[in-house]
Amino acid sequence: METGNLTIIKDFVLLGLSGSAEQQHFLSVLFLCMYLITISGNMLIILVVGFDFHLHLPMYFFLSNLAFVDICFTSTTIPQMIVNIVTDTQTISFIGCLSQLFFFISFVNMDSLLLCVMAYDRYVAICRPLHYTAIMNLPFCVQLVAGLWIVTYLHALLHTLLMAHLYFCASNIIHHFFCDLNPLLKLSCSDISLNVMVIFIVGGLFALTPLICILISYGLIFSTILKITSTQGKQKAFSTCGCHLSVVVLFYGTASAVYFTPSSSFTPESDTLLAIMYTVVTPMVNPFIYSLRNNDMKRTLQKMLCKDLHF
């Protein structure tokens, strides 16, 4: 569409991953397998938690919510990328791009906030065990998760509305496999100072606050664990935190490489590969971390398998 001497772009081209036709077909199969593993693994966590009433605890309530968010997280980007590779159609509409941006921001923030809440849950369980049932009761947990959803949707809506008011008139080629904030801002021919300020202030608040809370929680947890005299007690306390801490390191390690490293340090191709680690690989391996390192999850899985074999 033309406005004066400007041609306003209404469609974008997602370059995705470059390569030959054979490489593209291989990538489509690879990402489809990874997507199916992600969906299956996280659905299994939800089913396991629902199957065993012994797992109807705040820790596993938050874990099942995290699994649901990971399913939505990957579903926001991967199916679109697979369709683009298979059909060789890299175009996405402006509305479709904004919709993808909205849901991506929502789910990535929800992932981060849930990890923060889970760290707080472990802090209360280990540092204030006598008050655990009074603090982490079911109504409070449900209200907390509902509040987090509202906050993340409002945050995503803010960025999406600010992006919707920008003009794109230079290039419509996005050097990425999905619509993210930074690649879109680079294409805009409008004044993006307000967008950058909001990303810096509000986005920074959403990124750093959960991480700081997680670090403080685990600092207090480790301080409490070191005061435990028995070796068995220390091992039990560490085992309850090991799975969650592994996921935290994996999530924030890959995310920081994408968003907290100067953009001049990487080429568009390396940025895309890092984003794949962050948006595809992390949600895929989370179920394996919780299933293989959590004894309660393993016991419930064995019960489910034995029940299926019995019938």
XYZ file of C-alpha atoms in Angstrom:
311
model
C 0.000 0.000 0.000
C 1.352 3.476 -0.896
C 1.085 6.559 1.301
C 2.506 9.592 -0.476
C 5.956 8.549 -1.622
C 6.157 5.701 0.923
C 5.263 2.097 0.221
C 3.809 0.696 3.431
C 4.654 -2.970 3.891
C 1.783 -5.269 4.852
C 3.594 -8.603 4.528
C 6.936 -9.857 5.779
C 9.301 -12.555 4.563
C 10.708 -14.867 7.232
C 14.060 -16.086 5.935
C 14.320 -18.806 8.562
C 17.276 -21.120 8.058
C 19.141 -20.924 4.785
C 20.280 -23.975 2.865
C 19.678 -26.189 -0.157
C 16.358 -27.879 -0.886
C 17.631 -31.150 0.612
C 18.753 -29.357 3.763
C 15.388 -27.614 4.033
C 13.522 -30.928 3.833
C 15.829 -32.425 6.450
C 15.219 -29.434 8.713
C 11.456 -29.736 8.320
C 11.590 -33.388 9.429
C 14.000 -32.564 12.260
C 11.891 -29.737 13.650
C 8.703 -31.756 13.276
C 10.265 -34.551 15.356
C 11.487 -32.068 17.959
C 8.056 -30.450 18.090
C 6.302 -33.791 18.553
C 8.762 -34.759 21.304
C 8.118 -31.434 23.031
C 4.342 -31.833 22.855
C 4.464 -35.491 23.962
C 6.907 -34.906 26.823
C 5.073 -31.935 28.280
C 1.679 -33.590 27.848
C 3.079 -36.584 29.722
C 3.999 -34.337 32.653
C 0.459 -32.941 32.756
C -1.010 -36.457 32.628
C 1.361 -37.794 35.308
C 0.527 -34.950 37.690
C -3.180 -35.468 37.076
C -2.909 -39.261 37.459
C -1.401 -39.407 40.953
C -3.157 -37.496 43.739
C 0.108 -37.607 45.701
C 1.419 -35.125 43.118
C -1.453 -32.695 43.686
C 0.935 -30.350 45.442
C 1.930 -26.725 44.676
C 5.282 -27.813 43.220
C 3.648 -30.104 40.672
C 0.774 -27.696 40.056
C 3.336 -25.130 38.912
C 5.212 -27.819 36.970
C 2.090 -28.813 35.010
C 1.469 -25.146 34.228
C 5.070 -24.824 33.036
C 4.562 -27.855 30.779
C 1.399 -26.285 29.333
C 3.228 -22.999 28.691
C 6.091 -24.847 26.960
C 3.557 -26.524 24.639
C 2.070 -23.137 23.765
C 5.536 -21.563 23.533
C 6.778 -23.940 20.853
C 3.409 -23.992 19.070
C 3.725 -20.250 18.512
C 6.806 -20.545 16.296
C 7.608 -24.093 15.172
C 4.461 -25.018 13.147
C 4.767 -21.769 11.168
C 8.427 -22.497 10.443
C 7.671 -26.068 9.327
C 4.873 -24.883 7.033
C 7.181 -22.249 5.518
C 9.858 -24.858 4.825
C 7.491 -27.460 3.373
C 5.463 -25.082 1.204
C 8.449 -22.872 0.351
C 6.251 -19.904 1.290
C 8.088 -17.583 3.639
C 5.490 -14.803 3.701
C 3.589 -13.847 6.832
C 1.019 -11.064 7.018
C 1.473 -8.027 9.231
C -1.468 -9.120 11.405
C -0.096 -12.674 11.575
C 3.308 -11.321 12.560
C 1.852 -9.183 15.346
C -0.229 -12.124 16.595
C 2.860 -14.326 16.712
C 4.760 -11.575 18.522
C 1.977 -11.182 21.104
C 1.780 -14.866 21.979
C 5.549 -15.328 21.923
C 6.075 -12.505 24.447
C 3.214 -13.815 26.588
C 4.510 -17.366 26.809
C 8.190 -16.534 27.225
C 7.358 -14.177 30.100
C 5.027 -16.742 31.637
C 7.833 -19.303 31.445
C 10.152 -16.951 33.292
C 7.591 -16.012 35.960
C 6.652 -19.646 36.605
C 10.301 -20.523 37.160
C 10.432 -17.666 39.663
C 7.307 -18.900 41.476
C 8.691 -22.447 41.563
C 11.901 -21.125 43.146
C 9.828 -19.357 45.795
C 7.888 -22.573 46.389
C 11.159 -24.441 47.020
C 12.307 -21.641 49.331
C 9.173 -21.909 51.477
C 9.363 -25.733 51.494
C 12.989 -25.815 52.667
C 13.431 -22.615 54.670
C 9.945 -22.358 56.215
C 8.620 -25.933 56.234
C 6.264 -25.419 59.201
C 4.457 -22.628 57.360
C 4.462 -24.295 53.931
C 0.860 -25.568 53.891
C -0.429 -22.253 55.229
C 1.466 -20.142 52.656
C 1.353 -22.348 49.552
C -2.282 -23.402 49.730
C -4.245 -24.290 46.588
C -6.416 -21.125 46.387
C -3.301 -18.954 46.670
C -1.480 -20.948 43.965
C -4.444 -20.734 41.566
C -4.836 -16.997 42.148
C -1.090 -16.498 41.711
C -0.984 -18.292 38.346
C -4.111 -16.449 37.165
C -2.487 -13.146 38.118
C 0.667 -14.068 36.223
C -1.358 -14.791 33.076
C -3.045 -11.380 33.290
C 0.270 -9.568 33.802
C 2.005 -11.352 30.918
C -0.901 -10.702 28.535
C -0.911 -6.996 29.430
C 2.856 -6.822 28.913
C 2.624 -8.549 25.542
C -0.302 -6.324 24.540
C 1.746 -3.213 25.326
C 4.596 -4.247 23.008
C 2.175 -5.405 20.299
C 0.200 -2.135 20.270
C 3.403 -0.094 20.131
C 4.618 -2.228 17.230
C 1.269 -1.856 15.429
C 1.704 1.930 15.304
C 5.020 1.712 13.433
C 5.442 2.008 9.676
C 7.498 -0.504 7.687
C 8.517 0.890 4.336
C 12.132 -0.085 3.647
C 12.586 -3.860 3.611
C 10.174 -6.644 4.493
C 12.795 -9.351 4.981
C 13.101 -10.636 8.563
C 16.365 -12.486 9.209
C 14.678 -14.862 11.629
C 12.257 -17.800 11.676
C 9.582 -15.940 13.658
C 8.495 -12.359 14.398
C 10.527 -11.072 17.327
C 10.869 -7.532 18.653
C 14.414 -6.682 17.607
C 14.243 -7.966 13.996
C 10.982 -6.044 13.459
C 12.311 -2.815 14.942
C 15.298 -2.958 12.605
C 12.906 -2.874 9.628
C 10.818 0.071 10.802
C 11.161 3.492 9.203
C 9.280 5.159 12.089
C 10.663 6.646 15.278
C 11.250 3.620 17.503
C 12.571 5.504 20.533
C 9.384 4.833 22.558
C 9.519 1.128 21.690
C 13.163 0.901 22.708
C 12.476 2.723 25.976
C 9.579 0.379 26.825
C 11.701 -2.658 25.992
C 14.528 -1.348 28.143
C 12.378 -0.398 31.155
C 9.393 -2.751 31.142
C 11.090 -5.626 29.321
C 14.126 -5.319 31.541
C 11.873 -5.385 34.592
C 10.187 -8.571 33.388
C 13.516 -10.188 32.527
C 15.615 -9.248 35.550
C 13.075 -9.303 38.402
C 12.312 -13.063 38.137
C 16.008 -13.859 37.763
C 16.924 -11.780 40.838
C 14.135 -13.423 42.852
C 15.359 -16.875 41.765
C 18.933 -16.056 42.770
C 17.819 -14.717 46.156
C 15.587 -17.750 46.762
C 18.356 -20.212 45.976
C 20.868 -18.204 47.982
C 18.615 -18.583 51.042
C 17.939 -22.236 50.184
C 21.626 -23.141 49.972
C 22.310 -21.232 53.189
C 19.631 -23.298 54.928
C 20.840 -26.569 53.407
C 24.397 -25.973 54.622
C 23.068 -25.734 58.182
C 21.548 -29.231 57.975
C 23.747 -31.615 59.915
C 22.803 -34.964 58.366
C 24.168 -35.920 54.952
C 20.889 -37.623 54.050
C 18.968 -34.445 54.856
C 21.252 -32.375 52.641
C 20.906 -34.835 49.756
C 17.115 -34.821 50.055
C 17.012 -31.023 50.090
C 19.334 -30.772 47.086
C 17.319 -33.372 45.154
C 14.111 -31.346 45.540
C 15.828 -28.353 43.922
C 18.053 -30.095 41.369
C 15.490 -30.449 38.579
C 14.200 -26.909 38.844
C 17.679 -25.413 39.079
C 18.739 -27.324 35.935
C 15.778 -25.878 34.011
C 16.526 -22.372 35.301
C 20.149 -22.562 34.151
C 19.126 -23.918 30.748
C 16.364 -21.327 30.230
C 18.266 -18.234 31.339
C 21.554 -19.420 29.856
C 20.157 -19.654 26.343
C 17.888 -16.608 26.720
C 20.745 -14.399 27.914
C 22.819 -15.443 24.904
C 19.996 -14.217 22.646
C 18.903 -11.009 24.340
C 21.721 -9.848 26.622
C 24.658 -10.193 24.233
C 25.487 -7.247 21.937
C 23.877 -7.797 18.534
C 27.166 -6.888 16.826
C 28.716 -10.032 18.293
C 26.601 -12.345 16.123
C 25.535 -12.725 12.526
C 21.815 -13.177 11.706
C 22.503 -16.893 11.201
C 24.072 -17.310 14.637
C 21.226 -15.308 16.204
C 18.762 -17.703 14.606
C 20.641 -20.766 15.868
C 20.747 -19.355 19.399
C 17.023 -18.607 19.212
C 16.383 -22.231 18.203
C 18.221 -23.382 21.320
C 16.097 -21.048 23.390
C 12.684 -21.611 21.801
C 12.912 -25.236 20.617
C 15.549 -27.215 22.476
C 14.853 -25.919 26.006
C 11.098 -26.746 26.054
C 11.927 -30.148 24.539
C 14.458 -31.216 27.192
C 12.544 -29.837 30.209
C 10.279 -32.930 30.503
C 13.306 -35.239 30.413
C 14.999 -33.265 33.196
C 11.954 -33.490 35.441
C 11.149 -37.093 34.541
C 14.657 -38.490 34.913
C 15.748 -36.532 38.009
C 12.530 -36.490 40.017
C 11.859 -39.679 41.976
C 8.162 -38.922 42.490
C 7.670 -38.439 38.751
C 9.534 -41.664 37.962
C 7.462 -43.666 40.452
C 4.215 -42.334 39.012
C 5.377 -43.094 35.479
C 6.127 -46.659 36.528
C 2.647 -46.956 38.063
C 1.060 -45.718 34.849
C 3.080 -48.150 32.724
C 2.302 -51.085 35.012
C -1.391 -50.207 34.912
C -1.352 -50.097 31.108
C 0.495 -53.433 30.892
C -1.936 -55.003 33.357
C -4.863 -54.073 31.159
